Coordinates of C-alpha atoms in Angstrom, one line a residue:
M652 CA 104.6 33.0 -180.4
I653 CA 104.7 36.4 -179.1
L654 CA 101.1 37.5 -178.8
L655 CA 100.5 33.7 -176.9
I656 CA 103.3 34.7 -174.6
K657 CA 101.8 38.3 -174.1
L658 CA 98.1 37.0 -173.7
I659 CA 99.3 34.3 -171.2
V660 CA 101.3 36.7 -169.1
S661 CA 98.6 39.5 -169.1
L662 CA 96.1 36.9 -167.6
V663 CA 98.7 35.8 -165.3
C664 CA 99.2 39.3 -163.9
I665 CA 95.6 40.2 -163.7
V666 CA 95.0 37.2 -161.3
L667 CA 97.8 37.8 -159.5
A668 CA 96.8 41.4 -159.1
W669 CA 93.6 40.3 -158.0
R670 CA 94.9 37.8 -155.5
L671 CA 97.0 40.2 -153.7
K672 CA 94.2 42.0 -152.4
P673 CA 94.7 41.5 -149.0
L674 CA 98.0 43.6 -149.2
W675 CA 96.1 46.8 -149.4
E676 CA 95.1 46.3 -146.2
H677 CA 98.3 44.5 -144.6
S678 CA 100.5 46.9 -141.9
A679 CA 103.7 45.4 -143.8
A680 CA 102.8 47.3 -146.9
A681 CA 104.8 50.3 -145.5
T682 CA 107.7 48.8 -144.1
P683 CA 110.9 48.8 -146.0
S684 CA 111.3 45.1 -146.1
F685 CA 108.0 45.2 -148.5
R686 CA 109.6 47.6 -150.8
R687 CA 112.8 45.1 -150.6
Y688 CA 110.7 42.2 -151.5
C689 CA 108.9 44.1 -154.4
L690 CA 112.3 45.1 -155.8
A691 CA 113.5 41.6 -155.7
G692 CA 110.4 40.5 -157.6
F693 CA 111.0 43.2 -160.1
I694 CA 114.5 41.7 -160.8
L695 CA 113.7 38.1 -160.6
T696 CA 110.5 38.8 -163.2
R697 CA 112.4 41.3 -165.7
V698 CA 115.9 39.4 -165.5
G699 CA 114.0 35.9 -165.5
T700 CA 111.6 36.8 -168.7
F701 CA 114.8 38.4 -170.6
V702 CA 116.6 34.9 -169.8
M703 CA 113.8 32.7 -170.5
V704 CA 112.9 34.5 -174.1
F705 CA 116.6 35.0 -175.4
F706 CA 118.6 32.3 -173.7
V707 CA 116.1 29.5 -173.3
L708 CA 113.6 30.1 -176.2
R709 CA 116.5 31.3 -178.1
M710 CA 114.0 34.1 -179.8
G711 CA 115.9 36.9 -181.9
A712 CA 115.4 40.7 -181.2
Q713 CA 111.6 42.0 -181.7
S714 CA 110.1 45.0 -182.6
D715 CA 112.2 48.5 -182.6
I716 CA 115.1 47.3 -181.5
N717 CA 116.6 46.0 -184.4
W718 CA 116.1 49.4 -185.6
Y719 CA 118.1 50.8 -182.5
Y720 CA 120.7 48.3 -183.7
N721 CA 121.0 49.6 -187.1
D722 CA 121.0 53.2 -186.2
A723 CA 123.8 52.5 -183.8
K724 CA 125.9 50.6 -186.6
A725 CA 125.5 54.0 -188.7
V726 CA 126.9 56.0 -186.0
E727 CA 129.4 53.7 -185.5
G728 CA 130.4 53.9 -189.2
G729 CA 131.0 57.5 -188.9
L730 CA 127.5 58.8 -189.8
L731 CA 126.0 61.7 -188.2
P732 CA 122.1 61.3 -187.0
L733 CA 120.0 63.7 -188.9
R734 CA 122.8 64.5 -191.6
D735 CA 123.7 61.2 -192.9
F736 CA 120.7 58.9 -191.9
M737 CA 117.3 59.4 -190.7
P738 CA 117.4 58.0 -187.1
I739 CA 113.8 57.2 -185.8
Y740 CA 114.3 58.9 -182.0
G741 CA 116.5 61.6 -180.9
P742 CA 120.0 62.1 -182.0
W743 CA 122.0 61.4 -178.9
F744 CA 119.9 58.0 -178.4
S745 CA 121.8 56.6 -181.4
V746 CA 125.1 58.0 -180.1
A747 CA 124.3 56.2 -176.6
C748 CA 123.3 52.9 -178.4
A749 CA 126.6 52.9 -180.7
L750 CA 128.6 53.0 -177.3
L751 CA 126.9 50.6 -175.9
I752 CA 127.3 48.1 -178.6
K753 CA 131.0 48.6 -178.2
I754 CA 130.4 46.2 -175.1
F755 CA 128.4 43.5 -176.3
D756 CA 127.7 43.9 -180.4
S757 CA 124.1 42.7 -180.4
P758 CA 120.6 44.1 -180.3
V759 CA 119.7 41.9 -177.5
W760 CA 122.1 43.7 -175.3
L761 CA 120.1 46.7 -175.9
V762 CA 117.0 45.0 -174.7
F763 CA 119.1 44.2 -171.2
I764 CA 120.3 47.8 -171.1
A765 CA 116.0 48.9 -171.4
I766 CA 115.8 46.7 -168.1
V767 CA 118.9 48.7 -166.5
F768 CA 117.1 51.9 -167.3
E769 CA 113.9 50.8 -165.8
F770 CA 115.5 49.5 -162.7
I771 CA 117.5 52.9 -162.4
S772 CA 114.1 54.8 -162.5
L773 CA 112.8 52.7 -159.4
P774 CA 114.6 54.4 -156.6
L775 CA 113.7 57.9 -158.3
W776 CA 110.0 57.2 -158.4
L777 CA 109.7 55.5 -154.9
K778 CA 111.3 59.3 -153.7
V779 CA 108.8 60.8 -155.6
G780 CA 106.0 58.8 -154.1
D781 CA 107.3 59.1 -150.3
R782 CA 107.3 62.7 -150.9
L783 CA 103.9 63.3 -152.8
F784 CA 102.0 60.4 -151.0
N785 CA 103.6 58.2 -148.2
P786 CA 105.9 54.8 -148.0
R787 CA 102.9 52.8 -147.9
I788 CA 101.5 54.3 -151.3
S789 CA 104.6 54.1 -152.9
N790 CA 105.7 50.4 -152.1
L791 CA 102.1 49.6 -153.2
G792 CA 102.5 51.7 -156.4
L793 CA 105.9 49.4 -156.8
L794 CA 103.8 46.4 -156.3
L795 CA 101.2 47.5 -159.2
Y796 CA 104.4 48.1 -161.5
V797 CA 105.7 45.0 -160.9
C798 CA 102.6 43.0 -161.5
S799 CA 102.2 45.2 -164.8
P800 CA 102.3 43.4 -168.0
L801 CA 102.5 45.8 -170.2
S802 CA 106.2 46.7 -168.3
L803 CA 107.0 43.0 -167.9
L804 CA 106.0 42.7 -171.7
N805 CA 107.3 45.7 -173.1
V806 CA 110.8 46.0 -171.6
P807 CA 112.4 42.5 -171.0
I808 CA 111.0 41.2 -174.2
T809 CA 110.8 44.2 -176.9
G810 CA 113.0 46.4 -175.3
Q811 CA 111.4 49.7 -176.7
N812 CA 113.1 52.8 -175.5
H813 CA 110.0 54.1 -173.8
I814 CA 111.2 53.2 -170.7
W815 CA 114.7 55.2 -171.3
F816 CA 112.4 58.0 -170.4
A817 CA 111.6 57.0 -166.9
P818 CA 115.0 58.2 -165.5
F819 CA 114.9 61.7 -166.9
I820 CA 111.1 62.5 -166.0
A821 CA 111.5 60.7 -162.5
G822 CA 114.5 62.6 -162.3
G823 CA 112.7 65.7 -163.3
M824 CA 109.8 65.2 -160.8
L825 CA 112.1 65.2 -157.8
L826 CA 114.0 68.1 -158.9
L827 CA 110.3 69.6 -159.4
I828 CA 109.9 68.5 -155.8
R829 CA 113.0 70.0 -154.3
H830 CA 112.3 73.4 -156.1
Q831 CA 115.3 73.3 -158.5
S832 CA 113.4 74.5 -161.2
F833 CA 116.4 75.0 -163.8
L834 CA 117.8 71.5 -163.2
C835 CA 114.1 70.2 -163.4
G836 CA 113.8 71.8 -167.1
A837 CA 117.1 70.9 -168.4
T838 CA 116.5 67.3 -167.2
V839 CA 113.5 66.9 -169.3
G840 CA 115.1 68.7 -172.1
A841 CA 117.6 66.1 -172.2
S842 CA 115.1 63.4 -172.8
I843 CA 114.3 65.1 -175.9
L844 CA 117.7 64.7 -177.3
A845 CA 118.5 61.3 -175.6
V846 CA 115.2 59.5 -176.1
K847 CA 112.5 60.9 -178.4
L848 CA 110.2 64.1 -179.1
L849 CA 107.5 62.4 -177.1
S850 CA 108.7 64.1 -173.9
L851 CA 107.7 67.3 -175.3
I852 CA 104.2 66.6 -173.8
F853 CA 105.5 66.8 -170.2
I854 CA 107.2 70.1 -170.4
P855 CA 104.1 72.1 -169.7
P856 CA 102.9 70.4 -166.1
F857 CA 106.7 70.5 -165.4
T858 CA 106.9 74.3 -165.9
W859 CA 103.9 75.4 -164.8
A860 CA 103.9 73.5 -161.4
S861 CA 107.4 74.8 -160.8
K862 CA 108.2 77.3 -158.2
N863 CA 110.3 79.4 -160.9
R864 CA 108.4 79.0 -164.3
W865 CA 111.1 81.1 -166.0
A866 CA 114.1 79.0 -164.5
C867 CA 112.2 75.8 -165.6
A868 CA 111.9 76.9 -169.2
A869 CA 115.2 78.3 -169.0
G870 CA 116.8 75.0 -168.2
F871 CA 114.8 73.1 -170.9
F872 CA 115.7 75.3 -174.0
C873 CA 119.6 75.9 -172.5
V874 CA 119.9 72.0 -173.2
V875 CA 117.5 71.7 -176.4
I876 CA 118.6 75.0 -178.2
P877 CA 122.5 73.9 -178.1
G878 CA 121.7 70.2 -178.7
Y879 CA 119.9 70.4 -181.7
G880 CA 122.1 73.7 -182.7
W881 CA 125.0 71.5 -183.0
Y882 CA 123.7 69.3 -185.6
F883 CA 122.1 72.3 -187.2
L884 CA 125.5 73.7 -187.7
Q885 CA 126.9 70.4 -189.1
G886 CA 124.4 70.7 -191.8
A887 CA 121.8 68.5 -190.2
D888 CA 118.2 68.9 -191.1
I889 CA 116.8 69.0 -187.5
T890 CA 112.9 68.8 -188.9
K891 CA 113.2 65.9 -190.5
L892 CA 112.5 63.6 -187.1
M893 CA 109.0 65.9 -186.4
S894 CA 108.2 65.3 -190.4
F895 CA 109.2 61.3 -190.0
H896 CA 107.0 60.7 -187.0
S897 CA 104.0 62.9 -188.4
Q898 CA 103.6 61.2 -191.6
H899 CA 103.3 57.6 -189.8
G900 CA 100.4 56.0 -187.7
S901 CA 99.7 53.2 -185.7
S902 CA 96.8 51.1 -184.4
G903 CA 95.3 51.4 -180.9
N904 CA 94.1 55.6 -181.3
L905 CA 90.9 57.3 -182.5
P906 CA 92.0 58.0 -185.9
F907 CA 92.6 54.5 -186.9
L908 CA 89.6 53.4 -184.9
L909 CA 87.5 55.7 -187.5
G910 CA 89.1 53.8 -190.7
M911 CA 86.1 51.4 -189.9
A912 CA 83.4 54.5 -190.7
G913 CA 85.6 54.9 -194.1
L914 CA 87.8 57.5 -193.1
D915 CA 91.5 56.7 -194.0
F916 CA 93.6 58.9 -192.2
S917 CA 96.8 57.3 -193.8
L918 CA 95.7 60.2 -196.7
P919 CA 98.2 63.2 -196.3
H920 CA 95.3 65.7 -195.8
L921 CA 93.2 63.8 -193.4
R922 CA 96.6 62.7 -191.2
S923 CA 97.5 66.4 -191.1
A924 CA 94.0 67.2 -189.8
A925 CA 94.0 64.9 -187.2
N926 CA 97.3 66.2 -186.1
Y927 CA 96.4 69.6 -185.9
I928 CA 93.0 68.9 -184.2
G929 CA 94.8 66.8 -181.6
L930 CA 97.4 69.6 -180.9
G931 CA 94.5 72.0 -180.5
L932 CA 92.6 69.5 -178.1
L933 CA 95.7 69.0 -176.1
S934 CA 96.3 72.7 -175.7
G935 CA 92.9 73.1 -174.8
L936 CA 93.1 70.8 -172.0
F937 CA 96.1 72.1 -170.7
L938 CA 94.8 75.7 -170.8
T939 CA 91.9 74.6 -169.0
A940 CA 93.7 73.2 -166.2
M941 CA 95.7 76.4 -165.9
W942 CA 92.6 78.5 -165.6
K943 CA 91.3 76.4 -162.9
K944 CA 94.5 75.9 -161.4
R945 CA 94.7 72.2 -161.8
V946 CA 98.4 72.0 -162.4
V947 CA 100.1 74.4 -159.9
T948 CA 101.7 71.7 -157.8
P949 CA 103.9 68.7 -158.0
Y950 CA 101.3 66.5 -156.9
Q951 CA 99.1 67.7 -159.7
A952 CA 101.8 67.6 -162.3
L953 CA 102.4 64.1 -161.5
I954 CA 99.0 63.5 -162.3
F955 CA 99.3 65.0 -165.3
L956 CA 102.1 62.9 -166.7
P957 CA 99.8 60.1 -167.4
L958 CA 96.8 62.1 -168.0
L959 CA 98.5 64.0 -171.2
M960 CA 100.1 60.5 -172.3
I961 CA 96.6 59.0 -172.2
I962 CA 94.9 61.9 -174.3
V963 CA 98.0 61.5 -176.8
L964 CA 97.1 57.8 -176.8
I965 CA 93.5 58.5 -177.9
I966 CA 94.0 61.4 -180.5
S967 CA 97.3 61.1 -181.7
K968 CA 97.6 59.1 -185.5
K969 CA 100.8 57.7 -184.4
S970 CA 100.6 56.5 -180.7
F971 CA 101.1 52.7 -180.3
A972 CA 99.6 51.6 -177.2
S973 CA 102.9 50.8 -175.6
Y974 CA 103.5 54.5 -175.4
L975 CA 101.9 54.1 -172.1
E976 CA 104.8 52.5 -170.4
C977 CA 106.3 56.3 -170.5
A978 CA 104.0 57.2 -167.5
L979 CA 103.3 53.9 -166.3
F980 CA 104.8 54.2 -163.1
P981 CA 103.2 57.6 -162.0
L982 CA 99.8 55.7 -163.0
C983 CA 100.6 53.0 -160.8
L984 CA 101.4 55.3 -157.8
I985 CA 98.0 56.9 -158.5
G986 CA 96.2 53.8 -158.7
A987 CA 97.6 52.3 -155.4
T988 CA 95.5 55.2 -154.0
F989 CA 92.2 53.7 -155.6
P990 CA 89.8 52.5 -152.8
S991 CA 88.2 49.8 -154.7
N992 CA 90.3 46.5 -155.5
G993 CA 88.5 46.2 -159.1
E994 CA 90.1 49.5 -160.1
R995 CA 93.5 48.2 -159.5
V996 CA 92.9 44.9 -161.0
A997 CA 91.3 47.0 -164.0
L998 CA 94.4 49.2 -164.5
T999 CA 96.5 45.9 -164.8
A1000 CA 94.2 44.5 -167.3
I1001 CA 94.5 47.7 -169.2
G1002 CA 98.3 47.3 -169.2
G1003 CA 97.9 43.8 -170.4
L1004 CA 95.5 45.1 -173.2
A1005 CA 97.9 48.0 -174.2
A1006 CA 100.8 45.4 -174.4
C1007 CA 98.8 42.8 -176.4
E1008 CA 97.1 45.5 -179.2
P1009 CA 99.9 46.2 -181.3
S1010 CA 100.7 42.4 -181.6
I1011 CA 97.0 41.7 -182.5
W1012 CA 96.9 44.4 -185.3
Y1013 CA 100.2 42.9 -186.6
R1014 CA 98.6 39.2 -186.5
L1015 CA 95.2 40.0 -187.9
L1016 CA 95.7 42.9 -190.3
S1017 CA 99.5 42.8 -190.9
N1018 CA 99.6 46.4 -189.8
Q1019 CA 97.0 47.4 -192.6
E1020 CA 94.8 50.3 -191.8
L1021 CA 90.9 49.6 -190.7
A1022 CA 90.1 51.8 -193.4
A1023 CA 91.6 48.9 -195.7
F1024 CA 88.1 47.2 -195.0
W1025 CA 86.5 49.5 -197.6
D1026 CA 89.4 48.9 -200.1
K1027 CA 88.4 46.4 -202.6
D1028 CA 91.7 46.5 -203.8
A1029 CA 94.0 46.2 -200.5
A1030 CA 97.4 45.0 -201.0
I1031 CA 96.6 42.1 -198.8
P1032 CA 93.0 41.1 -198.9
L1033 CA 91.7 40.0 -195.4
P1034 CA 88.6 38.4 -193.9
S1035 CA 85.8 40.8 -192.6
W1036 CA 86.2 39.0 -189.1
A1037 CA 90.1 40.3 -188.9
Y1038 CA 88.7 44.0 -189.2
F1039 CA 86.0 43.5 -186.7
S1040 CA 88.1 42.1 -184.3
V1041 CA 90.9 44.6 -184.3
A1042 CA 88.3 47.2 -184.3
F1043 CA 86.5 45.4 -181.1
V1044 CA 89.9 45.3 -179.1
D1045 CA 90.6 49.0 -180.0
V1046 CA 87.0 50.1 -178.8
I1047 CA 87.7 48.2 -175.3
L1048 CA 90.9 50.2 -175.2
L1049 CA 90.1 53.5 -176.0
G1050 CA 87.0 53.5 -173.6
S1051 CA 89.7 52.1 -170.9
Y1052 CA 91.8 55.4 -172.0
V1053 CA 88.8 57.5 -171.4
Y1054 CA 87.6 56.1 -168.2
L1055 CA 91.6 56.9 -167.0
A1056 CA 91.6 60.5 -168.3
I1057 CA 88.2 61.2 -166.7
R1058 CA 89.3 59.7 -163.3
L1059 CA 92.8 61.3 -163.4
W1060 CA 91.4 64.9 -164.5
R1061 CA 89.0 64.5 -161.3
L1062 CA 91.9 64.0 -159.6
T1063 CA 93.6 67.0 -160.3
A1064 CA 90.9 69.3 -158.2
K1065 CA 93.0 68.5 -154.9
D1066 CA 96.5 70.1 -154.9
R1067 CA 98.0 67.7 -152.6
F1068 CA 97.5 63.7 -151.7
C1069 CA 94.8 63.0 -148.8
A1070 CA 94.7 60.1 -147.1

């Protein structure tokens, strides 16, 4: 049912993105009323989807939302994250969820909270867009975002906490533009405790593009060190979270796809090698950007948010396609500057593919590795066509990532937007 809903919604969004072509040349796109209509469309589609899924179709909470709820219950029972139980995300996240379920004790309530976080981030991103681009690009970026199947499917249906990043990252970017370097670093640092470690990849562009790099770094460490330090003093093992994520995998990335060549990256030595190679490639990319002065302005830093996220999606063994949501609004802002309507439609299609791919993996392979194709004693014997179908989807997805990465890298050659 979920996969069918995702496929239908993705197709509708792609057709809608194509039909909206005339708006790109319309003078009304720069007006406040256009922005209000887009925001109204966001509320109607997100809340409408939420009501349809959980109150009309009466479906239960999906995906990771049950983990969030169970961790919240553990905190509610007096347990301490990282010491008494293993949270799958930042320790503050479990505490925040525990406070939230005191209002309504239901996993579905946490899905609605994800919509609230997404809505809170929109005015912040729009202010960023107004400063780095112009109101017209901001409004069109918002329109692209409202029409994105990734946002529409990832937030009001599964409620995954990737969107909890958005207010922190958008706020950090706005503070970066306003040259409030210390607060910028502190805001991004808080996202590591409040959401997940994944936001570590955003620290380099924020720091390097800051007017005062030392102040930005100081703000980051002034939040992260005391935050995790308190848990350490309570007897918690603060390395557990990193170890947990480094030992797990997902579909939709290069190590997973290489399983069809017989390389099983679920094996500890290959998984570790993939993690180290990925870290090296990510570091090499950013060092190259520093050397070529491609990340010295807030505009370039904004481009690096989706660029780094896409590189992680390609090379990391544990990088679900839905992680693209973490940098989706910046990507939509940049997509609004694309001259070709075909590129904007392609961006919508990539979002739909990223939303559907994890469900395709689950439906066809029951979350098995592609490398299981070569294992005659696989726990769940599956037909060959299922493996090749998932591999085909991932080839298209990874090809889309590579295209976007190259497109974004080229944009960093300029230090500001030129209409």
